[in-house]
Coordinates of C-alpha atoms and ligand atoms in Angstrom, one line a residue:
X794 CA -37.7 213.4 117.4
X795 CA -41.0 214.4 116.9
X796 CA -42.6 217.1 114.7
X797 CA -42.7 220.3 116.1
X798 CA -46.2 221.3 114.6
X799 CA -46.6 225.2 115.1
X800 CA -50.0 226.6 115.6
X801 CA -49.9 228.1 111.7
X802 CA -48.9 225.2 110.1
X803 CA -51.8 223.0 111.8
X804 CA -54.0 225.1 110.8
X805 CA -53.2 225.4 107.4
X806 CA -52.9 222.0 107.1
X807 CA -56.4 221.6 108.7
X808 CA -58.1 224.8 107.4
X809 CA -57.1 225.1 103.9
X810 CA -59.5 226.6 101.2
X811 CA -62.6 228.3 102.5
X812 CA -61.7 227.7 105.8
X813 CA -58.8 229.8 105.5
X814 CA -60.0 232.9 107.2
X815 CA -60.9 230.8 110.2
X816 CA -57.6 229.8 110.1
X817 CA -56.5 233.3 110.6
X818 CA -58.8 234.5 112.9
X819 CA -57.4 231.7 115.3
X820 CA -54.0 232.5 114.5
X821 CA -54.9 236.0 115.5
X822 CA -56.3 235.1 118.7
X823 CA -52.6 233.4 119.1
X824 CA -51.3 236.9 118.9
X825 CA -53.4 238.7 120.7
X826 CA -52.8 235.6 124.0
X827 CA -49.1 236.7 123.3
X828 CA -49.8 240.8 123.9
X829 CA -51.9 240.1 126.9
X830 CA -49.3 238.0 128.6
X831 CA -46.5 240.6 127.8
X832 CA -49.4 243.9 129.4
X833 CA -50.4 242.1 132.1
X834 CA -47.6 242.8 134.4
X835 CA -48.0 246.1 134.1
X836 CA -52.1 246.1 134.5
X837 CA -52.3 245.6 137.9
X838 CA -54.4 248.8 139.0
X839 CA -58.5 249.0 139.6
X840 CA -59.8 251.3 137.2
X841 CA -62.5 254.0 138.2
X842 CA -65.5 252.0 137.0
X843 CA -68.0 249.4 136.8
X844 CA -69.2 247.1 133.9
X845 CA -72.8 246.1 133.0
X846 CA -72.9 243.6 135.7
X847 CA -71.7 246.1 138.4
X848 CA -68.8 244.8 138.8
X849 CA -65.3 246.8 139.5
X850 CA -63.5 246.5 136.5
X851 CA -59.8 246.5 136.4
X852 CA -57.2 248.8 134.2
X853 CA -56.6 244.8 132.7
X854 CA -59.9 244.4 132.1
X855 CA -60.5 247.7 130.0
X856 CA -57.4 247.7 128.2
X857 CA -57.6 243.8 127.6
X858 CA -61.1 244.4 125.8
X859 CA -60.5 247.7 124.0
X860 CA -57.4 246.1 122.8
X861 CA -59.0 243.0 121.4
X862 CA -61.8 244.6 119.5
X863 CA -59.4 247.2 118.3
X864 CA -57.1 244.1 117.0
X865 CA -60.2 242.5 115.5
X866 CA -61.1 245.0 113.9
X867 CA -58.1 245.9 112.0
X868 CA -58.6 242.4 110.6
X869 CA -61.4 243.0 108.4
X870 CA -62.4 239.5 109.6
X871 CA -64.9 239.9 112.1
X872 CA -68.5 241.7 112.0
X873 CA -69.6 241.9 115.5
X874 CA -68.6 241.3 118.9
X875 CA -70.2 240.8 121.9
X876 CA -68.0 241.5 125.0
X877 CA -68.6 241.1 129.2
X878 CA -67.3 244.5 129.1
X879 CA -69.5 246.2 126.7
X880 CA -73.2 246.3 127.2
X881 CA -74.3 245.6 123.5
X882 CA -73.0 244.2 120.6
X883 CA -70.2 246.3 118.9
X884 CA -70.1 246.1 115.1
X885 CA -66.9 245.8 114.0
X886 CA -67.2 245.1 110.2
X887 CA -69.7 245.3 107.8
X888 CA -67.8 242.8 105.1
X889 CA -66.6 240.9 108.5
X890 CA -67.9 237.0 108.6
X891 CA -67.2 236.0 112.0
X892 CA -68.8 237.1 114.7
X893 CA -67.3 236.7 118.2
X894 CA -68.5 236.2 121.7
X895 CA -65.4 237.6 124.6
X896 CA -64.4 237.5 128.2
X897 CA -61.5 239.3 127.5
X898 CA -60.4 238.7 130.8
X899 CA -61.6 236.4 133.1
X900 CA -60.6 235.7 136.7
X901 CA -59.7 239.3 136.7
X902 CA -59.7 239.1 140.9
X903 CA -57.1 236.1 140.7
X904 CA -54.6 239.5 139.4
X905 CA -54.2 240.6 142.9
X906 CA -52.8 237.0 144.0
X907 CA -51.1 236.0 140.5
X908 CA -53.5 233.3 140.1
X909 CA -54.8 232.3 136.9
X910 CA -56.8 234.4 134.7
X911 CA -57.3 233.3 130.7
X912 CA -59.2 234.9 128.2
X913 CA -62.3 233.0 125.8
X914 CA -64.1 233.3 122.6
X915 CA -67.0 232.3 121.0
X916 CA -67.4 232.3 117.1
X917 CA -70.7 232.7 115.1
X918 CA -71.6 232.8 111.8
X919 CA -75.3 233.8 112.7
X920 CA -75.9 237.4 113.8
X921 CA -75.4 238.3 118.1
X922 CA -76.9 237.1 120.4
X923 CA -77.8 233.3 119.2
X924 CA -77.5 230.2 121.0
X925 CA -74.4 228.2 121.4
X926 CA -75.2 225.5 119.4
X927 CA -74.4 227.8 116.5
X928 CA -71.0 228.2 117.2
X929 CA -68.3 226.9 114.8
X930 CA -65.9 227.3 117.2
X931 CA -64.7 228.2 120.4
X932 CA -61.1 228.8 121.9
X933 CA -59.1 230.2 125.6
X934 CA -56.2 231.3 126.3
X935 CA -54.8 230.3 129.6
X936 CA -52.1 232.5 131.4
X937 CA -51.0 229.8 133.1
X938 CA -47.4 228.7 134.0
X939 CA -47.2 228.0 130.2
X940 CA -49.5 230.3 128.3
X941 CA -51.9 227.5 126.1
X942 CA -54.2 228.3 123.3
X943 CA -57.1 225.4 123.4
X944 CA -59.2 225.6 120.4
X945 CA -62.5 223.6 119.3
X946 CA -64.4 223.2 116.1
X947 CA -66.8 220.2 115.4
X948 CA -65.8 216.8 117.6
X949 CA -62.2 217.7 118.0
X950 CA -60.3 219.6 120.6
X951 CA -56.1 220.8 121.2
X952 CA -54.0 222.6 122.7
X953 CA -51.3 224.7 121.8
X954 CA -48.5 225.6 124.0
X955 CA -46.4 228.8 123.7
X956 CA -42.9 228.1 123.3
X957 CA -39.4 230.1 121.8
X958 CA -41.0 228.8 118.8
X959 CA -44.5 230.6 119.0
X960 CA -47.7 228.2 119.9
X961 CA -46.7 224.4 119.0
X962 CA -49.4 221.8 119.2
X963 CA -49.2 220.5 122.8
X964 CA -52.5 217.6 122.5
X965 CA -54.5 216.4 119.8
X966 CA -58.4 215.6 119.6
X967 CA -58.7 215.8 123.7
X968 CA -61.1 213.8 125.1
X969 CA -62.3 214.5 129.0
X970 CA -61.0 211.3 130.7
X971 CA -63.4 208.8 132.3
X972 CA -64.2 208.4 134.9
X973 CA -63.1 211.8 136.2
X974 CA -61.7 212.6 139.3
X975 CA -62.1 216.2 140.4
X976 CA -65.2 219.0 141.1
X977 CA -65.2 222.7 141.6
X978 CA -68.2 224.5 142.6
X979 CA -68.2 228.6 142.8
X980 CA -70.8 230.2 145.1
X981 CA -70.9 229.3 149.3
X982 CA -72.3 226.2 150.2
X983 CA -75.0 227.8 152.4
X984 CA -76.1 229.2 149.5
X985 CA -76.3 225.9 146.8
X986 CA -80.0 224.3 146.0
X987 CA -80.1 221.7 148.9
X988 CA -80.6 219.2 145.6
X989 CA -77.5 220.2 144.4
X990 CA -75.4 220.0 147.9
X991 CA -76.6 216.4 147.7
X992 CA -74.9 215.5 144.8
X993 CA -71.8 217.6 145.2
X994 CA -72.2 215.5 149.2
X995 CA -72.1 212.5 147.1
X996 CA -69.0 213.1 144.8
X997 CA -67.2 213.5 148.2
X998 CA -68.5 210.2 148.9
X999 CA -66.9 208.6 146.4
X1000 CA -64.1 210.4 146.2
X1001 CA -63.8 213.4 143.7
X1002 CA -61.6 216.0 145.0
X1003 CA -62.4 219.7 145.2
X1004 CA -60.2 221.9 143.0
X1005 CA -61.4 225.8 142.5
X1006 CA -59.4 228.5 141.6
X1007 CA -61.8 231.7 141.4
X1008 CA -61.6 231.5 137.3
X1009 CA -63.6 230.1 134.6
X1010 CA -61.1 229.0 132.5
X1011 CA -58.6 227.7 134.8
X1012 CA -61.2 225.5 136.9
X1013 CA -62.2 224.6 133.4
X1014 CA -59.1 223.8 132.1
X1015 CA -58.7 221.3 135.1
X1016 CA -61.3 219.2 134.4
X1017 CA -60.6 218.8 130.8
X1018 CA -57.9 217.5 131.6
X1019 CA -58.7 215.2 134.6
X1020 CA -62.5 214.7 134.0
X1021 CA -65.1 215.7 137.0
X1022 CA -67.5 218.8 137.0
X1023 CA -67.0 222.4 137.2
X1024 CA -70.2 224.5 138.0
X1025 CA -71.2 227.9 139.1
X1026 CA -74.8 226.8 140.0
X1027 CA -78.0 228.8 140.8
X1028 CA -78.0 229.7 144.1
X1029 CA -81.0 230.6 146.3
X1030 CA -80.7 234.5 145.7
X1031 CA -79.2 234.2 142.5
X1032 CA -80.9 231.6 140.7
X1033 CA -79.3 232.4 137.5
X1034 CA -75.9 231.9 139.3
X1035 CA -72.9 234.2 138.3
X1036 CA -71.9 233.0 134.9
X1037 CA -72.6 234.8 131.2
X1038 CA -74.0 232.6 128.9
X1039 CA -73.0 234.3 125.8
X1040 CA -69.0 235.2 127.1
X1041 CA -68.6 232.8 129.1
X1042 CA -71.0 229.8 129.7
X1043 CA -71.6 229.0 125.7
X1044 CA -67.9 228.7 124.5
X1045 CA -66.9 226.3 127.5
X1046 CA -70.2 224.3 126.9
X1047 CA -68.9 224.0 123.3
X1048 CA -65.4 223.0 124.3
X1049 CA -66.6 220.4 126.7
X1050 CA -69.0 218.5 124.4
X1051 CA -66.9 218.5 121.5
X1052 CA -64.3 216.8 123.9
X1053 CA -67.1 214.2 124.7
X1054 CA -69.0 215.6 127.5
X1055 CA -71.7 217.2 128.0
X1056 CA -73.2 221.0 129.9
X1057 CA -76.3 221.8 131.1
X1058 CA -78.0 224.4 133.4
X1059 CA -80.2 221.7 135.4
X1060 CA -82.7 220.8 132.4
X1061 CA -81.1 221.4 129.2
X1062 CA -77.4 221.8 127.4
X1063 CA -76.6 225.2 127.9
X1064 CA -75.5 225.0 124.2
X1065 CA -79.5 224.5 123.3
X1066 CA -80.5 228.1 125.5
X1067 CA -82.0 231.0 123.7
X1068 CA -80.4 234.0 124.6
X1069 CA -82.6 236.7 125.9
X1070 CA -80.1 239.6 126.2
X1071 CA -76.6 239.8 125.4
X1072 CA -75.7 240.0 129.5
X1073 CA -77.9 237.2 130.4
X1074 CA -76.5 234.8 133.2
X1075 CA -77.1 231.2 133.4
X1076 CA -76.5 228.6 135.9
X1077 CA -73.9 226.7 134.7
X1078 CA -72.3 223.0 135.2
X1079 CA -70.1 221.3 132.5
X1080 CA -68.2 217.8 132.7
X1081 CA -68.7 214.6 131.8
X1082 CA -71.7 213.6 130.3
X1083 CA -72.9 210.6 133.6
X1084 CA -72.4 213.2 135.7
X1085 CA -74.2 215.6 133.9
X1086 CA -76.7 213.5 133.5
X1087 CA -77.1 212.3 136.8
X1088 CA -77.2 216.0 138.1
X1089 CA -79.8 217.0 135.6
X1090 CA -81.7 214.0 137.6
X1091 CA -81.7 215.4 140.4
X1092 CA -81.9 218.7 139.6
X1093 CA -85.6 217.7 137.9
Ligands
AHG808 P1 -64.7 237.6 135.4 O1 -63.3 237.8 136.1 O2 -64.6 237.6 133.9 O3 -65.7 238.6 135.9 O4 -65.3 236.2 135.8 C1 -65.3 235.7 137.1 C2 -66.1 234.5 137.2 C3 -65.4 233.2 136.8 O5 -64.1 233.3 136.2 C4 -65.3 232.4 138.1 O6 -65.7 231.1 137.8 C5 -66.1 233.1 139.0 O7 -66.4 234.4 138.5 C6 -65.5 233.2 140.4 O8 -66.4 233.7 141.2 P2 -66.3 233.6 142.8 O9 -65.3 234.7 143.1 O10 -67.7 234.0 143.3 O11 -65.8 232.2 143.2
MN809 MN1 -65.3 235.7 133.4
MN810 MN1 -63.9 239.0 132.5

């Protein structure tokens, strides 16, 4: 039978020495996947307000990021955190040496049909905001049918999945598949760059098939596993699209080219973007790296 590796052991086996506290700031983010899961039937409710981005924000939403800085916090381990509910930075820890990018819930409309919502994180050792090329990591949570834990650092990729046992390593080092098979593009068609309804036309063409589920992570976690292209895209009134670069857009970049492909938004990786404000949006398409490149073609 095979070795049931759990989530602690791998990463003390991989994480030893001064890479210990990044060891336990992952196993925290285990936990805190864990607490979500267990609130989130009872968080079905719209709460009374609106986030940065004026958007409606749920009772999950609220409690899922007041309880993650709160949980982070108690750790000593992290400095700062930037949040998609918070409109600044929120320093956590002065001794602290992570810092930490969140969408503490994202998806959050897929609650009213049970569809899937997940949670993500960036980690920094530089100071908030920075670009996504500095990460040294980058993990989400999927509260999926099976709750998985998919964590990045440098060129290698797994998933956890949550068992009896606690989080047991599902897949080692994944690698997006080639060629890939699937797309999923948010916004309405109407509304896409008529360079960009080309292409997505010619994936039809030759056959990708549409998969889009109204969350980040999910769509995301799709084509990591079946290669293709997600994208939230600029869209003629929105030409920054819908998607945060610093919670969202940079730890999903990071995930997808340490697993061999490759993000941009049109010209560059998204990784390789300069933040201008904490609550900047970008437009954002991540897969594998010919059809990256092809779009970024186009796109030109
Ligand atoms: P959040 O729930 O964190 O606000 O994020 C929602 C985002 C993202 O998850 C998804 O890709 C996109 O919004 C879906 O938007 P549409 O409803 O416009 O398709
Ligand atoms: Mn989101
Ligand atoms: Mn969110």
């Amino acid at each position: 039978m095979a070795e049931v590796i759990t989530l602690e052991k791998y990463l003390k086996r991989k994480y030893g020495g001064a890479d210990e506290k990044f060891a336990d700031l992952i196993l925290k983010m285990g936990e805190i996947g864990e607490r979500i899961k267990d609130e989130l039937p009872n968080m079905r409710g719209k709460a009374d307000t609106k986030n940065v981005f004026g958007e409606i924000q749920l009772v999950a939403d609220k409690w899922a990021d007041k309880f993650i800085i709160d949980e982070f916090r108690a750790t000593g381990l992290v400095k700062a955190m930037a949040s998609e509910e918070q409109e600044d930075v929120v320093q956590l820890n002065d001794k602290g040496i992570f810092n930490i990018t969140l969408d503490p819930l994202d998806g959050s409309s897929n609650m009213k049909s049970n569809n899937l919502v997940g949670t993500m994180f960036g980690i920094y050792k530089e100071d908030l905001p920075t670009k996504g090329r500095n990460q040294i990591g980058a993990a989400y949570i999927l509260y999926g049918p099976v709750m998985s834990l998919v964590c990045a650092t440098k060129n290698r990729v797994n998933k956890f999945f949550y068992t009896k046992k606690g989080f047991i390593l599902k897949q080692e080092n994944i690698k997006l598949p080639e060629p890939g098979i699937l797309y999923g593009a948010g916004g309405l068609r109407k509304d896409w760059l008529p360079e960009f309804r080309k292409y997505i036309e010619g994936l039809e063409a030759e056959g990708y098939k549409l998969r889009y589920g109204g969350s980040f992570v999910g769509d995301f976690n799709q084509i990591l596993h079946y290669g293709g292209i997600f994208a939230y895209p600029a869209l003629a009134a929105k030409p920054n699209g819908k998607l945060r670069l610093l919670a969202e857009s940079n730890p999903m970049s990071y995930i997808i080219e340490q697993a061999g492909g490759a993000s941009t938004n049109g010209k560059i990786s998204i990784l390789d973007i300069e933040p201008e404000s904490v609550n900047q949006r970008i437009p954002t398409y991540v897969g594998n790296k010919g059809l990256i490149e092809k779009l970024e073609k186009i796109l030109s």
